[in-house]
GROMACS .gro file of C-alpha atoms in nm:
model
  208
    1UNK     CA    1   0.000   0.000   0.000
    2UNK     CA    2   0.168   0.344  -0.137
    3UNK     CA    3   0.076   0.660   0.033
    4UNK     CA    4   0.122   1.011  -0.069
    5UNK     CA    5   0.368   1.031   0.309
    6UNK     CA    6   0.548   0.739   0.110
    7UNK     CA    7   0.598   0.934  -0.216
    8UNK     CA    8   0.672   1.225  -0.022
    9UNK     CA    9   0.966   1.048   0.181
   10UNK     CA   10   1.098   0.934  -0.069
   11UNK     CA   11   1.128   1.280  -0.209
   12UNK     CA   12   1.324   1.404   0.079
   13UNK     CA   13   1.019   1.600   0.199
   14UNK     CA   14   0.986   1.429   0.475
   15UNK     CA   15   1.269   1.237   0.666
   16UNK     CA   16   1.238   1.077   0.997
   17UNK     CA   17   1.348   1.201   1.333
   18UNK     CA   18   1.664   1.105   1.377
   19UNK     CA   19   1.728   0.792   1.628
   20UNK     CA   20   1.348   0.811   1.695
   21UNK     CA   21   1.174   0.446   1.712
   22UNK     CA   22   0.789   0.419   1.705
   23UNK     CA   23   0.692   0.098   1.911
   24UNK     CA   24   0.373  -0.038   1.733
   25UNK     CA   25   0.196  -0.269   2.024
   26UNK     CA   26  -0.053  -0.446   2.095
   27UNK     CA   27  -0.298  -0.215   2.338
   28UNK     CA   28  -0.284  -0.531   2.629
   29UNK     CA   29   0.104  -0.452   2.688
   30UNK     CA   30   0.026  -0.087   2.702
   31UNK     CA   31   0.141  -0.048   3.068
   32UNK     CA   32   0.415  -0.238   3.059
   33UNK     CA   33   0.589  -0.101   2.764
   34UNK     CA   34   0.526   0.251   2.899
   35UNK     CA   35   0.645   0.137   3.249
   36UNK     CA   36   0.931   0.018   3.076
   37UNK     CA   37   1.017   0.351   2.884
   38UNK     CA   38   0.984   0.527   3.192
   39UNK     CA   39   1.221   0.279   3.392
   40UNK     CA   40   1.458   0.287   3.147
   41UNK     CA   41   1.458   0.671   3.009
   42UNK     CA   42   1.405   0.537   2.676
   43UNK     CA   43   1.341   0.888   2.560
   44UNK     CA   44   1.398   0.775   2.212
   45UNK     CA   45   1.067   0.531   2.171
   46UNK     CA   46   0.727   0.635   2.134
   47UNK     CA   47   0.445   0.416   2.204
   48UNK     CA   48   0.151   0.371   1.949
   49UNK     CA   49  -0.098   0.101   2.054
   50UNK     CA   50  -0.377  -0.084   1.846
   51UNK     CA   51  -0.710  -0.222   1.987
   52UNK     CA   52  -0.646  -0.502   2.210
   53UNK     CA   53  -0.976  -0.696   2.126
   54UNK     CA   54  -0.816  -0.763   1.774
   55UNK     CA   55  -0.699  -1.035   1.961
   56UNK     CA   56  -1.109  -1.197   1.929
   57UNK     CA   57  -1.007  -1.155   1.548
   58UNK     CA   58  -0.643  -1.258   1.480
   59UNK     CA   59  -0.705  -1.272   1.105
   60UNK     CA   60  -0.730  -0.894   1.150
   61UNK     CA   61  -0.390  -0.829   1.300
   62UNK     CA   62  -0.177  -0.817   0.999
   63UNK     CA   63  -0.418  -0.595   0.780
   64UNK     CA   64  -0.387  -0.348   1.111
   65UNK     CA   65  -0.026  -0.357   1.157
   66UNK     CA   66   0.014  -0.250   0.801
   67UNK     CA   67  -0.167   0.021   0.820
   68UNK     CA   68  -0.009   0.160   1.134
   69UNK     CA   69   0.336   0.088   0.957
   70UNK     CA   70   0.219   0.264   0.647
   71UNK     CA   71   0.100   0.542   0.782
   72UNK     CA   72   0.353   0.607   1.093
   73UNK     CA   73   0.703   0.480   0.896
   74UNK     CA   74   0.804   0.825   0.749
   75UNK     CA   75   0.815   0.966   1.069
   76UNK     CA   76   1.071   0.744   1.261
   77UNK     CA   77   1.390   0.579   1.173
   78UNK     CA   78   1.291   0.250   1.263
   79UNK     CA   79   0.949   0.036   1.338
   80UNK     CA   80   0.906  -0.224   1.625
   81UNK     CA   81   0.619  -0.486   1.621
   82UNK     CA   82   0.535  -0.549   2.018
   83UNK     CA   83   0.315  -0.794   1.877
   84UNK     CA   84   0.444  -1.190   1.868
   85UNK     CA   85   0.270  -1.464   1.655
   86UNK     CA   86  -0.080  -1.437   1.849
   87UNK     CA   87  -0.303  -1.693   1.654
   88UNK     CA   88  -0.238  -1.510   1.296
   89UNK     CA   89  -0.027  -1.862   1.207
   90UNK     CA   90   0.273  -1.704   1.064
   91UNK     CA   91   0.057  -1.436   0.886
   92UNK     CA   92   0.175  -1.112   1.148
   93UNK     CA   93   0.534  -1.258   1.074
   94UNK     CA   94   0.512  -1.261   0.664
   95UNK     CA   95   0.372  -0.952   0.717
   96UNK     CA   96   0.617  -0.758   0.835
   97UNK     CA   97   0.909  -0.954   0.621
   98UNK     CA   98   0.744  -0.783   0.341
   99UNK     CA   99   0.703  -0.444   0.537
  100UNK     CA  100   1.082  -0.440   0.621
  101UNK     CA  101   1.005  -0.415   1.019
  102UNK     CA  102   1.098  -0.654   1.267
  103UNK     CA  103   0.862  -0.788   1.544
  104UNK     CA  104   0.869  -0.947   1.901
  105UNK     CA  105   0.979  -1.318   1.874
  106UNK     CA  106   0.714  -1.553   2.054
  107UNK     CA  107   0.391  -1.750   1.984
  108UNK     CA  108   0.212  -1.508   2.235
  109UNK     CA  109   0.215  -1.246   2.536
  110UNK     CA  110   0.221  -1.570   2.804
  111UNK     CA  111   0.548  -1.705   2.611
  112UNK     CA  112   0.780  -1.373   2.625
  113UNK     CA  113   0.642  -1.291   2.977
  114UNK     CA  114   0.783  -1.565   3.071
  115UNK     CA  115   1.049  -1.611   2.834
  116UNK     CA  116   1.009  -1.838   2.555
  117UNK     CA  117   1.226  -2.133   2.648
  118UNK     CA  118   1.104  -2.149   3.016
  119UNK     CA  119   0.740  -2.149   2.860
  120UNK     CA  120   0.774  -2.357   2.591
  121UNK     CA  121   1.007  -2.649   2.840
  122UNK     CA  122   0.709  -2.613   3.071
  123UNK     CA  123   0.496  -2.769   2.776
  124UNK     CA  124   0.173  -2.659   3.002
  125UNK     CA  125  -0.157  -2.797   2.818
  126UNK     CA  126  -0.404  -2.760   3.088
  127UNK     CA  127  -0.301  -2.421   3.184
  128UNK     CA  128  -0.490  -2.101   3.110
  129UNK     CA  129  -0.292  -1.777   3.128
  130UNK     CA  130  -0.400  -1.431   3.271
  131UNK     CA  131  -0.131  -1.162   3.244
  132UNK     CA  132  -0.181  -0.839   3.497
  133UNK     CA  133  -0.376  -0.685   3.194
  134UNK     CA  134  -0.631  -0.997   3.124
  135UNK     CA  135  -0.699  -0.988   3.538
  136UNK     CA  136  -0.832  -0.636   3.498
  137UNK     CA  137  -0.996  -0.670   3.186
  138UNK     CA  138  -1.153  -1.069   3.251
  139UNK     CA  139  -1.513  -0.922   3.246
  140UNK     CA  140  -1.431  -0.750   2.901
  141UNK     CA  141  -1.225  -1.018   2.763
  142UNK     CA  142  -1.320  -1.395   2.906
  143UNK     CA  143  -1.688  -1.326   3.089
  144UNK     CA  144  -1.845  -1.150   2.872
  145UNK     CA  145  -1.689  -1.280   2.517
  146UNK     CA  146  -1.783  -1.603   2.620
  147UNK     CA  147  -2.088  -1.571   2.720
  148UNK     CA  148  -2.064  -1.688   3.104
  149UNK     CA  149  -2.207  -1.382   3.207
  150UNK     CA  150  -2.541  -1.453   3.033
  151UNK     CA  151  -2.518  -1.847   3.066
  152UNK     CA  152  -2.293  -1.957   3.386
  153UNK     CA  153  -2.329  -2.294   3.290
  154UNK     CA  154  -2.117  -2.302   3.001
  155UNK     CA  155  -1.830  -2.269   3.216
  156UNK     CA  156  -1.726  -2.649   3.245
  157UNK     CA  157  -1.756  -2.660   2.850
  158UNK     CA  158  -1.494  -2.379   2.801
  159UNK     CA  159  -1.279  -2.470   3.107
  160UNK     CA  160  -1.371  -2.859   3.202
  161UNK     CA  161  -0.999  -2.971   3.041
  162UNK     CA  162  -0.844  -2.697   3.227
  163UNK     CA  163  -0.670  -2.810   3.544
  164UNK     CA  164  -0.550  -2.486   3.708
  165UNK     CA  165  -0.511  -2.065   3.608
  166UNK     CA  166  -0.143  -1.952   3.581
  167UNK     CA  167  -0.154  -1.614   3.674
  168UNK     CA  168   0.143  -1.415   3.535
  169UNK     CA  169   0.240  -1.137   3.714
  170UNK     CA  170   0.378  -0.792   3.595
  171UNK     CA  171   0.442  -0.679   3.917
  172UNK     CA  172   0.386  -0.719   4.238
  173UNK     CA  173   0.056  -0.614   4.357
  174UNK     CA  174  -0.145  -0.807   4.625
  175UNK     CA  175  -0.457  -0.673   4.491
  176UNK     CA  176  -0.432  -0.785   4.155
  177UNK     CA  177  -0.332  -1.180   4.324
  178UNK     CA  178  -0.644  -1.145   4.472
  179UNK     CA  179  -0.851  -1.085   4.180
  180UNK     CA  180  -0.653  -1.326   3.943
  181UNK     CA  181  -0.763  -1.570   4.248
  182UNK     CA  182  -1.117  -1.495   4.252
  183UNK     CA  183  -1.127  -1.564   3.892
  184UNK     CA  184  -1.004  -1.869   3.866
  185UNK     CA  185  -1.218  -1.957   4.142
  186UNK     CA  186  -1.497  -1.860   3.907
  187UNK     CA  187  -1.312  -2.109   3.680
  188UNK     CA  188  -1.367  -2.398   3.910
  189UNK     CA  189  -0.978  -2.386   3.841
  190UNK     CA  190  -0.677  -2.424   4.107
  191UNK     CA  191  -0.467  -2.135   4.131
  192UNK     CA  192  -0.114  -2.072   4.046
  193UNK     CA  193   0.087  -1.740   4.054
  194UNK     CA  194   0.405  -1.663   3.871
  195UNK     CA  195   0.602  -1.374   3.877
  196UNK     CA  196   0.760  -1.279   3.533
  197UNK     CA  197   0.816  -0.954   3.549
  198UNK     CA  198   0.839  -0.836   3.197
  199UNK     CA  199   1.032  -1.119   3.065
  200UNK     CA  200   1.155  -1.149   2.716
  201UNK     CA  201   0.975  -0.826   2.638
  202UNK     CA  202   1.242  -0.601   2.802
  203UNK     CA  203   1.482  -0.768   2.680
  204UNK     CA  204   1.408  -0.728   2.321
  205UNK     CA  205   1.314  -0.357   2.421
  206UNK     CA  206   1.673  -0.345   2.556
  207UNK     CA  207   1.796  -0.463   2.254
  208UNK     CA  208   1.680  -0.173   2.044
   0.00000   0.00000   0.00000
């Protein structure tokens, strides 16, 4: 997709700020990439989120990120993805080959959290994930999506091969332990917590 910010960077009529990096993310990780930039005076990045319920319509991701990319890349030197694989099978990835920008490596948010070998040697298939973002947001994105608000007994369909609820936490904040609890109570799920910190994700911040 050619736009007339395209035709007029490659003029010379517009150039990018020098040194400047746009960080194109996914609107979950939000908070921690601006905790992050603040942490780290990372005076250099600017933050530019997209909806996170694309993640109810993965196919959707890579049509998004393109259009962010087209319409943003004039202004910086260099793009970041915060997005990693999340359910668009390879698509995100192709993507942004063809783009010339380079993304966050990872099947999902609950991999690079916790780093992507520790997750993956885990090999956790009757685990389901809440990050500090999906414990705030459950109604929004698990309840209500699902239906459980409306029909309670649909919840040993969803969940009845689940065994427990790994919560992964950010930070520490009894509060949100609490909550993350109480839902997987809802879940008729044992609880786990995990702290991650950010995990892979500062790193590859750090790397920048």
């Amino acid at each position: 997709m050619h736009t007339q910010d395209d035709d007029l960077f490659e003029h010379g009529m517009i150039t990018p700020q020098k040194g400047r990096i746009l960080l194109l993310a996914c609107g979950a990780l939000a908070h921690e990439i601006l905790a992050l930039i603040r942490l780290n005076h990372w005076d250099h990045m600017d933050l530019h989120c997209l909806p996170a319920k694309l993640h109810n319509t993965p196919d959707r991701i890579p049509n998004a990120v393109e259009t962010a990319v087209t319409a943003k890349r004039a202004e910086y030197d260099r793009i970041f993805v915060v997005y990693a694989d999340c359910g668009t099978g390879g698509l995100l990835q192709s993507r942004c080959a063809d783009l010339g920008v380079e993304m966050l490596a990872g099947p999902h948010c609950y991999a690079f959290f916790e780093g992507n070998d520790a997750f993956a040697s885990r090999d956790e298939m009757t685990a389901f994930y809440l990050t500090d973002f999906l414990v705030r947001q459950f109604d929004a994105f698990v309840t209500r999506p699902l239906g459980l608000d409306r029909h309670p007994e649909l919840r040993d369909m969803y969940f009845g091969n689940y065994e427990k609820l790994v919560y992964q936490a950010q930070v520490e904040d009894p509060a949100l332990t609490e909550l993350a609890r109480g839902h997987a109570r809802a879940l008729g799920l044992r609880f786990e917590r995990r702290f991650t910190g950010y995990g892979d994700l500062s790193v590859a911040l750090k790397q920048l």
